[in-house]
Each structure stands twice: as structure tokens, then as C-alpha cells.
Amino acid sequence: MAEASSVQLGLDLSVRGEGMALLVRAADVVELRAGLHQVASVAAAVRDLADAAGSQLAGVVVARGPGSYIGVRSALAAAIGLAQARRLPLGLVGSLAVVAHRVDPGPGRLVVAVGAGRGGLFVQRFTAAGGGAGVRWREVGPAEAMSLASPPDGALDGDLLLDPGSVVERPLGERVAAVRSGEEALALLIARGGYTVSGYDLVSADYGVRRGDPT
Amino acid sequence: MRLLAIETSCDETAAALVSDSFSVESSVVASQAKAHAAYGGVVPELAARMHLERIAGVVKAAMAPLEQDFSALDGVAVTRGPGLVGCLAVGASYAQALAAGAGLPVVGVNHMTGHVLAAEIEDPQLEPPFVGLVVSGGHTDLIHYRSHQDVELLGATRDDAVGEAFDKVARMLGLPYPGGPEIDRVAQLGDPNRFRLPRPVLPNFGFSFSGLKTAVLYLLRDLGEVDEQTRADVAAAFRLAAVETLCLQLEAAVEQTGCRRAVLAGGVASNRLLREMARARLEGLAELTIPAPPLCTDNAAMIGAAGVVRLQIHGFDSTPLEIDPGLRAYA
Ligand SMILES: [Zn+2]
């Protein structure tokens, strides 16, 4: 979706109080608004970035969840609105895939676990895909919601476990340290095309997670 | 001047084009009622998700007369409260990003003021002061609308809103959700005078529809098995009691305030008997404006109308809009 001079707007409000909106050119973050929380701050950031990008804005990529209740819904809604106004393609990326890209893709299985609030946990597995400069983490199935106190047997077994919020206290798997920030991870994922393109008239908002209906 | 208006505060996804003379070029409403019917009421999370999935298409349909040309707009009006938090967040985030992308200003609107000012679409000459009776699933309010900046709540329900009572009584009668239109339909076939139910008129323009609902519960318990005709008679008796209660208080409020104008608004104002009886009761007392039924239930044209009025007084919002799920009605 991008030409050399074009920029993409990335939006990830999955982590409560730590929402981010950014402009990405190639894999570089050229503008960043961080610490976004409520609807107004997100609106202000999107307006700033849309103005800054002007006609170079070539696409919108949004983290579809799972994550913060208001954050994920606000992010999807804002991305749809901006894409519709500018007639841009809308890209969807899993919120835990953004977290995964805080470490370099490599051999083995990466298990990403993040806090889901109210004693819950979102867990998703990744394996490296692609080669050379295009290598990235690819989801193995959707994220799963589970109880932090008693995750199902084997749910957190992996070669690696990335847990930026340190919500998983038991030392399951080898814990890896992030090598880049959340915004750098989102930029990397956008640059490497790690999103699925949707029309702005989104047909299904599943928040990237498997759990009971209707929530 | 032309606004694109967006409404997502509860279970209708809606968009409309409204001019500053209150003419409506388009008004599109995608109702979620069927999806929520299985749960007997609005499921907030399901509502938010359905707004996300429908908002772009609804706006696209509303923008059809302008061939999707956002530069033909002068601004975007959107509901900021009161309402369900996730639903409001979807509408306000979408509307503000759309406006940002199109280089348009935004005006935030109180949903309840929208219900009242739907009357401006029906009668663009309508000017305050007037008495308003706003009746819906969440509200039963009598207001003295002195001016656009001075609205006094004269009285409200002490418990259930009238629309809520319609839903609950419908369930007791084995009728599907939403109960208002169902009771209206069945009551047409019934004798409203076979059973006598109380008129819960309280002092200070108060209402208590919970008591009326309980009276229906006891009546049904006493009746035991009910046939189709009895069911219709109970529905008719309930509808008459609820509607008479509303009209008694509306008439009293008109007399007390001395207003020569009145407005009947909100989803329950689409009830046929209420429309007829309110007109009859206020005959010679006050000129009554009742929006057409599609403008009584939640819609975006009413948000556009309230947006137009707000612009005349305050102009567009100078700072990004925050949602307020508990926003005081008519503020
Ligand atoms: Zn309403």
C-alpha cells in the first residue's frame, strides 16, 4: 500500500492508558503521539497526524485487539472513519502481534501473554515466517482469553515467553526481554506488511480473540 | 450550511444530513433490535460491536445524495452522551477521525436534547419556551424548555421509565422485545375498559411506572391462564393507564408554566394512542408538536437538528470531544 514518500498511520490503543498513534515511513516512526487514553486524546492525535501526513497518507493500520475495552473499540472506529474520509485501505493487525515484534523473529515458538484485567490473560502463540529482511512473527491461531490464576495445562508452554507487563509470575518457558519499544514494533510490523487489508466498511469486529458469545 | 450527524449511543446505528434550516436530506438508521431481542434487552458489548461493523455503511448510505463528497459538508455532529460507554466511544471516535480526515469541525450533542429538538424538523418555526414530555426506554421527563440554554426538569419517573414498563409488561404478556410496538399492536384489538389499572400520577410531576407494572403482574396472577382476547384487553388497559398518566401530567405542566407550546418526544412518542390523546388533551391549551414516528425513535436527524441549534449558540467545539455516558439530560 505504500510508495517511497508515502506514510502510513498506525493506531494501537490496546493497552489501557498507553495508546499510541504514529506515522511510519519505511520502518521509521516519523511522528508519534503516545500515552493516549480517552476518546478526546485519540481524536486529537489522529487529527494531528492526518494533518501532518496530508496527501502522503497511504493507509491506516489499526490494532484490532484483544485489549482495553474502550481503547480497542475507539481505535477501530477512528481507523474506519479516517480511512473512509480519505478513501484509504484499512489494515488490521493483532494487538499481541504488535507485542511479539518487540523481540526479533527467530527459531522456536513465541508465547505472548498480556494482562486482560480482572484476573484475566490473553495468550497467543507465534512462529517466525518469511525470510531475510522480511521475517516476522506469524500468529498460530487467534488469541485466547484465560484465567491468570489457572491457565489451562500447557497454555503457557513455549520456547519463549514475552510478558511486558510481568503479569505471568510463574517462570514458564524462557522469558525474553524486548529489544524494541511498542511503537518501533508497530512500525516494523507495518513496514513488513504484517497486517490484513480490509475495506473501511469492516465486516467483522472480532477483536482477534476467541471466547464466549456475545462478548 | 449542512451537517453530517452521527448517532450510536444505544442500539441504533444512524447517520443523517441536516441543513441549518432543519431540512433532512437523508436519514439512515440500522436497527439492532433483532439482534438484542434474543437477550430480552440491549447487550452493551454486542451493541458496540454492531456499531463498528455498520457505521461506515450507514454513513455511506447517508452520504449518497452528496456522492460521498465530504467537502460538501460544513461539519460533523455526533452524540457525546448520555448512553452506553462503548457505543458512545465508537461513534465519537469514528466521527472525529472522519472529520479529521475530511478537514471538518465537530460539534458534540446531548442525545436527550436531540430527542426534543427533533421537533424542529417537524416544525422549523418552533421556538422556546415550551413544555416537553420526553418518553423513552430510559427516560420519562417533563421539562420546561425556557430557552436553548435554560431547560428545567419539572419532573421525572421515580423508578422505571415508561418505555421500560412497556418492555417488562410485554414480557409478562409473552410478547417479544422491544415491547412498545408489540403492546401498541395487541392493544388495538383489546377492550381498554375491561380491567382498571392505576394512574401513577405523583406530586411534582413525578411518575412511578414500576407500580403500574406490578399492578399488571397481580392482575395476570389473578387471571391465571389468559386467552388471546384477555391478553389484548390487559395490553389495552395497561396502554391506556400509561398514556393517561403521561397526558395528565403533560396537561398539568402546560397549565402551571403557562406555555402555549408543547413538544412530545422520545421513542414512546411513536405510540399511536399517546399521540392521539396528547393532541386531544392539549387542544385549546397549547400548540403541540410531535415529531414523525421515525424521528421519535433514535435517529441521527435529531442529532443534526440539535447540532444546528448548538452551533447557533456556541459554534463548533474548540477542543477534541470527550464522551460522557452519564451526561445530564438536556445539559
Ligand atoms: Zn434515545
Coordinates of C-alpha atoms and ligand atoms in Angstrom, one line a residue:
Chain A
M1 CA 0.0 0.0 0.0
A2 CA 3.0 2.3 0.2
E3 CA 5.3 4.3 -2.1
A4 CA 8.7 5.7 -1.1
S5 CA 7.4 9.1 0.1
S6 CA 4.2 7.8 1.4
V7 CA 3.4 7.3 5.1
Q8 CA 1.0 5.0 7.0
L9 CA -0.8 5.9 10.1
G10 CA -0.7 3.2 12.8
L11 CA -3.0 3.1 15.8
D12 CA -2.8 0.8 18.8
L13 CA -5.0 1.5 21.9
S14 CA -4.9 -2.0 23.3
V15 CA -3.0 -1.2 26.4
R16 CA -5.1 1.0 28.7
G17 CA -3.5 4.4 29.2
E18 CA -0.7 3.6 26.8
G19 CA -2.3 4.1 23.5
M20 CA -0.2 5.2 20.6
A21 CA -0.7 6.8 17.2
L22 CA 2.1 7.1 14.8
L23 CA 3.2 7.9 11.2
V24 CA 5.5 5.3 9.6
R25 CA 7.7 5.9 6.6
A26 CA 9.6 2.7 5.5
A27 CA 10.2 1.3 9.0
D28 CA 10.8 4.6 10.7
V29 CA 8.5 6.3 13.1
V30 CA 8.3 9.9 11.8
E31 CA 5.6 11.2 14.2
L32 CA 4.4 9.7 17.5
R33 CA 1.6 10.5 19.9
A34 CA 1.9 8.3 23.0
G35 CA 0.1 7.8 26.3
L36 CA -3.3 8.1 24.6
H37 CA -6.2 7.1 26.8
Q38 CA -9.6 8.7 26.4
V39 CA -11.6 9.4 23.2
A40 CA -10.5 13.1 23.1
S41 CA -6.8 12.4 23.2
V42 CA -7.1 9.8 20.4
A43 CA -9.2 12.2 18.3
A44 CA -6.5 15.0 18.9
A45 CA -3.7 12.6 17.9
V46 CA -5.5 11.3 14.8
R47 CA -6.2 14.9 13.7
D48 CA -2.6 16.0 14.2
L49 CA -1.2 13.0 12.3
A50 CA -3.7 13.2 9.5
D51 CA -2.9 16.9 9.1
A52 CA 0.9 16.2 9.3
A53 CA 0.7 13.4 6.7
G54 CA -1.5 15.4 4.3
S55 CA -1.8 13.8 0.9
Q56 CA 1.1 11.4 1.6
L57 CA -1.1 9.3 3.9
A58 CA -1.4 6.0 2.0
G59 CA -3.1 3.7 4.6
V60 CA -4.3 3.2 8.1
V61 CA -3.3 0.2 10.2
V62 CA -5.0 -0.5 13.5
A63 CA -4.5 -3.0 16.3
R64 CA -7.8 -4.9 16.3
G65 CA -7.4 -6.3 19.9
P66 CA -7.6 -8.0 22.2
G67 CA -7.1 -5.4 24.8
S68 CA -8.6 -2.4 26.6
Y69 CA -12.4 -2.4 26.1
I70 CA -12.8 1.3 25.2
G71 CA -9.3 1.5 23.6
V72 CA -9.8 -1.2 21.0
R73 CA -13.3 -0.1 20.0
S74 CA -12.2 3.6 19.8
A75 CA -9.1 2.6 17.7
L76 CA -11.1 0.5 15.3
A77 CA -13.8 3.3 15.0
A78 CA -11.2 6.0 14.4
A79 CA -9.3 3.9 11.8
I80 CA -12.6 3.3 9.9
G81 CA -13.5 6.9 10.0
L82 CA -10.2 8.2 8.8
A83 CA -9.9 5.5 6.1
Q84 CA -13.4 6.3 4.9
A85 CA -12.8 10.1 4.8
R86 CA -9.5 9.7 2.8
R87 CA -10.6 6.6 0.8
L88 CA -7.6 4.7 2.1
P89 CA -7.1 0.9 2.7
L90 CA -7.6 -0.2 6.3
G91 CA -5.1 -2.7 7.7
L92 CA -5.9 -4.8 10.7
V93 CA -3.2 -6.3 13.0
G94 CA -3.5 -8.4 16.1
S95 CA -2.6 -6.5 19.3
L96 CA -0.5 -9.3 20.6
A97 CA 1.4 -9.5 17.2
V98 CA 2.5 -5.9 18.0
V99 CA 3.8 -7.1 21.3
A100 CA 5.5 -10.1 19.7
H101 CA 7.5 -7.8 17.4
R102 CA 9.2 -6.2 20.4
V103 CA 11.6 -9.2 20.1
D104 CA 13.4 -10.2 16.9
P105 CA 11.7 -13.1 15.0
G106 CA 13.8 -16.2 15.4
P107 CA 13.6 -20.0 15.7
G108 CA 11.2 -21.6 18.2
R109 CA 7.8 -20.7 19.4
L110 CA 7.0 -17.4 21.0
V111 CA 4.2 -17.3 23.5
V112 CA 2.9 -13.8 24.2
A113 CA 0.9 -13.3 27.3
V114 CA -0.6 -9.9 28.4
G115 CA -2.8 -9.0 31.2
A116 CA -6.5 -8.7 30.3
G117 CA -7.7 -7.1 33.5
R118 CA -10.0 -8.7 36.2
G119 CA -7.6 -11.6 36.7
G120 CA -7.6 -12.5 33.0
L121 CA -4.9 -13.1 30.5
F122 CA -4.7 -13.0 26.7
V123 CA -2.3 -15.6 25.3
Q124 CA -1.2 -16.1 21.7
R125 CA 1.5 -18.2 20.0
F126 CA 3.7 -17.1 17.2
T127 CA 6.3 -18.7 14.9
A128 CA 8.7 -16.9 12.6
A129 CA 7.7 -16.6 8.9
G130 CA 9.2 -15.2 5.8
G131 CA 13.0 -14.8 5.3
G132 CA 15.8 -12.3 5.3
A133 CA 14.7 -8.6 5.8
G134 CA 11.0 -9.6 5.6
V135 CA 11.0 -12.1 8.5
R136 CA 8.2 -11.6 11.1
W137 CA 6.2 -13.4 13.7
R138 CA 3.1 -15.1 12.4
E139 CA 0.1 -16.0 14.6
V140 CA -0.6 -19.6 15.3
G141 CA -4.4 -19.3 15.8
P142 CA -6.3 -16.5 17.5
A143 CA -5.5 -15.1 20.9
E144 CA -7.2 -17.0 23.8
A145 CA -8.7 -15.4 26.9
M146 CA -7.9 -17.4 30.1
S147 CA -7.7 -17.0 33.8
L148 CA -4.4 -15.8 35.1
A149 CA -4.8 -17.9 38.3
S150 CA -5.3 -21.2 36.5
P151 CA -4.4 -21.2 32.8
P152 CA -5.2 -24.5 31.0
D153 CA -2.4 -27.0 31.1
G154 CA 0.3 -26.2 28.5
A155 CA -1.3 -22.9 27.6
L156 CA 1.9 -21.0 28.5
D157 CA 4.4 -23.6 27.4
G158 CA 6.6 -22.3 24.7
D159 CA 10.2 -21.8 24.0
L160 CA 9.9 -18.2 24.8
L161 CA 7.5 -16.1 26.7
L162 CA 7.2 -12.4 26.3
D163 CA 5.3 -10.7 29.0
P164 CA 6.0 -6.9 29.1
G165 CA 3.6 -6.3 31.9
S166 CA 5.1 -9.1 34.0
V167 CA 1.6 -10.5 34.7
V168 CA 2.7 -14.1 34.5
E169 CA 4.5 -14.7 37.7
R170 CA 5.3 -18.4 37.3
P171 CA 8.6 -18.9 35.4
L172 CA 7.1 -20.9 32.5
G173 CA 9.4 -21.0 29.5
E174 CA 12.3 -18.8 28.9
R175 CA 11.4 -15.2 29.5
V176 CA 12.8 -12.9 26.8
A177 CA 13.5 -9.2 27.0
A178 CA 12.1 -6.8 24.5
V179 CA 14.7 -5.3 22.1
R180 CA 12.4 -2.5 20.8
S181 CA 9.6 -0.3 22.1
G182 CA 5.9 -0.8 21.3
E183 CA 5.9 2.0 18.7
E184 CA 9.0 0.5 17.0
A185 CA 7.3 -2.9 17.0
L186 CA 4.2 -1.5 15.4
A187 CA 6.3 0.4 12.8
L188 CA 8.2 -2.8 12.0
L189 CA 5.1 -4.8 11.6
I190 CA 3.5 -2.2 9.3
A191 CA 6.7 -1.9 7.2
R192 CA 6.9 -5.7 6.8
G193 CA 3.2 -5.9 5.7
G194 CA 2.1 -7.9 8.8
Y195 CA -1.5 -6.8 8.5
T196 CA -4.6 -8.0 6.7
V197 CA -6.2 -5.4 4.4
S198 CA -9.9 -4.7 4.9
G199 CA -12.3 -2.3 3.3
Y200 CA -13.1 0.6 5.6
D201 CA -16.5 -1.0 5.9
L202 CA -15.2 -3.6 8.3
V203 CA -17.4 -6.7 8.1
S204 CA -16.4 -8.3 11.4
A205 CA -15.1 -6.9 14.6
D206 CA -13.9 -10.0 16.4
Y207 CA -11.1 -8.2 18.4
G208 CA -8.8 -11.0 17.4
V209 CA -9.7 -13.2 20.3
R210 CA -11.5 -16.5 20.8
R211 CA -14.0 -16.6 23.7
G212 CA -17.7 -17.0 24.5
D213 CA -20.5 -15.0 22.9
P214 CA -21.9 -12.4 22.8
T215 CA -18.9 -10.5 24.4
Chain B
M1 CA -24.9 25.0 5.9
R2 CA -25.0 21.2 6.1
L3 CA -24.0 18.8 8.8
L4 CA -23.4 15.1 8.7
A5 CA -24.9 13.8 12.0
I6 CA -23.9 10.5 13.7
E7 CA -25.7 8.7 16.5
T8 CA -24.6 5.5 18.2
S9 CA -25.5 5.9 21.9
C10 CA -27.6 2.8 22.3
D11 CA -28.7 0.2 19.8
E12 CA -29.3 2.1 16.6
T13 CA -26.5 3.0 14.2
A14 CA -27.6 6.2 12.5
A15 CA -26.4 8.9 10.2
A16 CA -28.2 11.9 8.5
L17 CA -27.6 15.0 6.5
V18 CA -29.3 18.0 8.1
S19 CA -29.2 21.7 6.9
D20 CA -29.3 24.8 9.1
S21 CA -32.9 25.2 8.2
F22 CA -33.7 21.8 9.7
S23 CA -34.3 20.1 6.3
V24 CA -33.2 16.5 6.2
E25 CA -31.6 15.3 3.0
S26 CA -31.0 11.8 4.2
S27 CA -31.6 9.8 7.4
V28 CA -30.4 6.2 7.7
V29 CA -31.0 4.0 10.7
A30 CA -29.6 0.5 11.1
S31 CA -31.6 -1.0 14.0
Q32 CA -30.1 -3.8 16.1
A33 CA -33.4 -4.6 17.8
K34 CA -33.5 -8.1 16.2
A35 CA -30.0 -9.0 17.5
H36 CA -30.8 -7.9 21.1
A37 CA -34.3 -9.5 21.1
A38 CA -32.9 -12.9 21.9
Y39 CA -31.5 -11.4 25.1
G40 CA -34.6 -9.5 26.1
G41 CA -32.8 -6.2 26.1
V42 CA -29.8 -4.3 24.8
V43 CA -26.5 -6.1 25.4
P44 CA -23.9 -3.3 25.5
E45 CA -21.0 -5.2 24.1
L46 CA -23.0 -6.6 21.2
A47 CA -24.3 -3.1 20.5
A48 CA -20.8 -1.6 20.4
R49 CA -19.6 -4.4 18.0
M50 CA -22.5 -3.9 15.7
H51 CA -21.9 -0.2 15.6
L52 CA -18.3 -0.9 14.5
E53 CA -19.5 -3.2 11.8
R54 CA -22.2 -1.0 10.4
I55 CA -21.1 2.6 10.9
A56 CA -19.2 3.0 7.6
G57 CA -22.0 1.6 5.6
V58 CA -24.6 3.7 7.3
V59 CA -22.7 6.9 6.7
K60 CA -22.0 5.8 3.1
A61 CA -25.8 5.5 2.6
A62 CA -26.5 8.8 4.3
M63 CA -23.8 10.5 2.1
A64 CA -25.3 9.1 -1.1
P65 CA -27.1 12.4 -2.1
L66 CA -23.6 14.0 -2.0
E67 CA -21.9 11.2 -3.8
Q68 CA -19.6 10.6 -0.9
D69 CA -18.1 14.1 -1.3
F70 CA -17.2 15.1 2.3
S71 CA -16.1 18.5 1.1
A72 CA -19.8 19.3 0.5
L73 CA -20.2 19.3 4.3
D74 CA -19.7 22.1 6.8
G75 CA -19.2 19.9 9.9
V76 CA -19.9 16.8 11.7
A77 CA -22.4 16.5 14.7
V78 CA -22.1 13.5 17.0
T79 CA -23.8 12.3 20.2
R80 CA -21.4 12.7 23.2
G81 CA -23.8 11.3 25.9
P82 CA -25.8 10.1 27.7
G83 CA -25.6 6.5 26.6
L84 CA -23.6 3.2 26.7
V85 CA -19.9 3.9 27.1
G86 CA -18.6 1.5 24.4
C87 CA -21.3 2.7 21.9
L88 CA -20.6 6.3 22.5
A89 CA -16.8 5.7 22.1
V90 CA -17.4 4.1 18.7
G91 CA -19.5 7.0 17.4
A92 CA -17.4 9.8 18.8
S93 CA -14.1 8.2 17.7
Y94 CA -15.4 7.4 14.3
A95 CA -16.9 10.9 13.8
Q96 CA -13.9 12.8 14.9
A97 CA -11.5 10.7 12.8
L98 CA -13.8 11.1 9.8
A99 CA -13.9 14.8 10.4
A100 CA -10.1 15.0 10.8
G101 CA -9.6 13.1 7.5
A102 CA -12.0 15.4 5.7
G103 CA -10.8 18.6 7.4
L104 CA -14.1 19.3 9.1
P105 CA -15.0 20.7 12.5
V106 CA -17.1 18.8 15.0
V107 CA -20.0 19.6 17.3
G108 CA -20.9 17.3 20.2
V109 CA -24.6 16.8 21.0
N110 CA -26.6 15.7 24.0
H111 CA -28.7 12.8 22.9
M112 CA -31.7 13.9 25.0
T113 CA -31.6 17.4 23.6
G114 CA -31.6 15.7 20.2
H115 CA -34.9 13.9 21.1
V116 CA -36.5 17.2 22.0
L117 CA -35.2 19.2 19.0
A118 CA -36.4 16.5 16.6
A119 CA -39.5 18.7 16.9
E120 CA -37.6 21.4 15.0
I121 CA -37.6 19.1 11.9
E122 CA -41.3 18.7 12.2
D123 CA -41.9 22.4 12.7
P124 CA -38.8 24.6 11.9
Q125 CA -40.7 27.6 13.3
L126 CA -40.8 26.1 16.8
E127 CA -39.2 28.4 19.3
P128 CA -38.8 28.1 23.1
P129 CA -40.4 28.4 25.6
F130 CA -42.3 25.2 25.5
V131 CA -43.1 22.2 27.8
G132 CA -41.6 19.0 26.7
L133 CA -42.6 15.4 27.6
V134 CA -39.7 13.1 26.7
V135 CA -40.6 9.4 26.9
S136 CA -38.3 6.5 26.0
G137 CA -36.8 3.3 27.3
G138 CA -34.5 5.3 29.7
H139 CA -36.4 8.5 30.3
T140 CA -39.8 9.8 31.4
D141 CA -39.1 13.5 31.7
L142 CA -41.3 16.6 31.9
I143 CA -39.3 19.6 31.1
H144 CA -39.7 23.4 30.9
Y145 CA -37.7 24.3 27.9
R146 CA -37.4 28.1 28.5
S147 CA -34.6 28.7 26.0
H148 CA -31.9 26.6 24.4
Q149 CA -29.6 27.5 27.4
D150 CA -32.2 27.1 30.1
V151 CA -34.0 23.8 30.5
E152 CA -35.7 22.9 33.8
L153 CA -36.6 19.4 34.7
L154 CA -40.1 19.7 36.1
G155 CA -40.4 16.0 37.0
A156 CA -39.4 12.5 36.1
T157 CA -40.0 8.9 36.9
R158 CA -39.1 7.7 40.4
D159 CA -38.4 4.2 39.1
D160 CA -39.0 2.6 35.7
A161 CA -39.1 4.7 32.6
V162 CA -42.3 4.3 30.6
G163 CA -40.6 2.5 27.8
E164 CA -39.0 0.1 30.2
A165 CA -42.5 -0.6 31.7
F166 CA -43.8 -1.3 28.2
D167 CA -40.9 -3.8 27.7
K168 CA -41.5 -5.5 31.0
V169 CA -45.3 -5.8 30.6
A170 CA -44.7 -7.1 27.1
R171 CA -42.6 -9.9 28.5
M172 CA -45.3 -10.7 31.1
L173 CA -47.8 -11.0 28.2
G174 CA -45.4 -13.2 26.3
L175 CA -44.7 -10.6 23.6
P176 CA -41.3 -10.1 22.1
Y177 CA -38.8 -7.3 22.7
P178 CA -39.0 -4.3 22.1
G179 CA -42.3 -4.2 23.9
G180 CA -43.6 -0.8 22.9
P181 CA -44.7 -1.5 19.3
E182 CA -45.9 -5.0 20.3
I183 CA -48.2 -3.7 23.1
D184 CA -49.4 -1.0 20.7
R185 CA -50.3 -3.7 18.1
V186 CA -52.0 -6.1 20.5
A187 CA -53.8 -3.3 22.4
Q188 CA -55.6 -2.2 19.2
L189 CA -57.5 -5.5 19.4
G190 CA -58.4 -5.2 23.1
D191 CA -61.0 -3.5 25.3
P192 CA -59.2 -0.9 27.4
N193 CA -62.0 -0.7 29.9
R194 CA -62.4 -4.4 30.8
F195 CA -59.7 -4.0 33.5
R196 CA -59.0 -0.9 35.5
L197 CA -55.3 -0.2 36.3
P198 CA -54.0 2.7 38.5
R199 CA -52.7 6.0 37.0
P200 CA -49.4 6.6 38.9
V201 CA -49.5 10.4 39.0
L202 CA -47.2 11.6 41.7
P203 CA -46.8 15.2 43.1
N204 CA -44.2 17.5 41.5
F205 CA -44.8 15.9 38.1
G206 CA -43.4 12.6 39.2
F207 CA -44.2 9.2 37.7
S208 CA -44.0 5.7 39.0
F209 CA -44.3 3.1 36.3
S210 CA -43.0 0.3 38.5
G211 CA -46.2 0.4 40.4
L212 CA -48.3 0.2 37.2
K213 CA -46.2 -2.8 36.1
T214 CA -46.7 -4.5 39.4
A215 CA -50.5 -3.9 39.1
V216 CA -50.3 -5.8 35.8
L217 CA -48.4 -8.6 37.4
Y218 CA -51.0 -9.0 40.1
L219 CA -53.8 -8.8 37.5
L220 CA -52.2 -11.6 35.4
R221 CA -51.7 -13.7 38.6
D222 CA -55.4 -13.4 39.5
L223 CA -56.5 -14.2 36.0
G224 CA -54.4 -17.4 35.7
E225 CA -54.4 -18.7 32.1
V226 CA -55.3 -15.9 29.7
D227 CA -56.7 -16.3 26.2
E228 CA -55.8 -14.1 23.2
Q229 CA -58.7 -11.7 23.9
T230 CA -57.9 -11.3 27.6
R231 CA -54.2 -10.7 26.7
A232 CA -55.3 -8.0 24.3
D233 CA -57.6 -6.5 27.0
V234 CA -54.8 -6.4 29.5
A235 CA -52.4 -4.8 27.0
A236 CA -55.1 -2.2 26.2
A237 CA -55.8 -1.5 29.8
F238 CA -52.0 -1.0 30.5
R239 CA -51.5 1.2 27.5
L240 CA -54.5 3.4 28.4
A241 CA -53.3 3.7 32.1
A242 CA -49.7 4.6 31.0
V243 CA -50.8 7.0 28.3
E244 CA -53.4 8.7 30.5
T245 CA -50.8 9.2 33.2
L246 CA -48.4 10.8 30.8
C247 CA -51.1 13.1 29.4
L248 CA -52.5 14.1 32.8
Q249 CA -49.0 15.3 33.8
L250 CA -48.3 17.0 30.5
E251 CA -51.5 18.9 30.7
A252 CA -50.8 20.0 34.3
A253 CA -47.3 21.1 33.3
V254 CA -48.7 23.2 30.5
E255 CA -51.2 24.8 32.8
Q256 CA -48.6 25.5 35.5
T257 CA -46.0 27.0 33.2
G258 CA -48.5 28.9 31.1
C259 CA -46.6 27.8 28.0
R260 CA -48.6 27.9 24.8
R261 CA -46.4 25.4 23.1
A262 CA -45.5 21.8 23.9
V263 CA -43.4 19.0 22.4
L264 CA -43.9 15.3 22.8
A265 CA -40.7 13.4 22.0
G266 CA -38.7 10.2 22.5
G267 CA -39.3 6.6 21.3
V268 CA -42.5 6.1 23.2
A269 CA -43.9 9.2 21.4
S270 CA -44.4 7.0 18.4
N271 CA -47.2 5.2 20.3
R272 CA -50.4 5.9 18.4
L273 CA -52.7 6.3 21.4
L274 CA -50.3 8.7 23.2
R275 CA -50.1 10.9 20.1
E276 CA -53.9 11.0 19.7
M277 CA -54.6 11.6 23.4
A278 CA -51.9 14.2 23.9
R279 CA -53.3 16.2 21.0
A280 CA -56.9 15.9 22.4
R281 CA -55.9 16.9 25.9
L282 CA -53.9 20.0 24.8
E283 CA -56.5 21.2 22.3
G284 CA -57.1 24.9 23.0
L285 CA -54.4 24.9 25.7
A286 CA -51.2 24.7 23.7
E287 CA -49.9 24.0 20.2
L288 CA -48.4 20.5 20.3
T289 CA -45.5 19.4 18.1
I290 CA -44.9 15.7 17.8
P291 CA -42.1 14.5 15.5
A292 CA -43.0 11.9 12.9
P293 CA -42.5 8.4 14.3
P294 CA -39.1 7.7 12.6
L295 CA -37.9 10.9 14.3
C296 CA -39.1 9.8 17.7
T297 CA -37.1 6.6 18.0
D298 CA -33.3 7.0 18.0
N299 CA -32.0 8.6 14.8
A300 CA -29.3 10.9 13.6
A301 CA -31.5 13.6 12.0
M302 CA -32.4 14.7 15.6
I303 CA -28.7 14.9 16.4
G304 CA -28.2 17.1 13.4
A305 CA -31.1 19.3 14.5
A306 CA -29.6 19.7 18.0
G307 CA -26.2 20.3 16.4
V308 CA -27.6 23.1 14.3
V309 CA -29.1 24.8 17.4
R310 CA -25.9 24.3 19.4
L311 CA -23.8 25.8 16.6
Q312 CA -26.0 28.9 16.6
I313 CA -25.1 29.5 20.2
H314 CA -21.7 28.0 20.8
G315 CA -20.2 27.4 17.4
F316 CA -18.2 24.2 16.7
D317 CA -16.3 22.6 19.5
S318 CA -12.8 24.2 20.0
T319 CA -11.3 21.2 21.7
P320 CA -11.5 17.4 20.9
L321 CA -14.7 15.9 22.1
E322 CA -14.8 13.5 25.1
I323 CA -17.7 11.2 25.6
D324 CA -19.8 11.4 28.8
P325 CA -22.0 8.3 29.3
G326 CA -23.7 9.9 32.4
L327 CA -24.2 13.3 30.8
R328 CA -27.1 15.2 32.4
A329 CA -30.1 15.2 30.1
Y330 CA -30.7 18.5 28.2
A331 CA -27.4 20.0 29.5
Ligands
ZN1 ZN -32.9 7.9 22.7

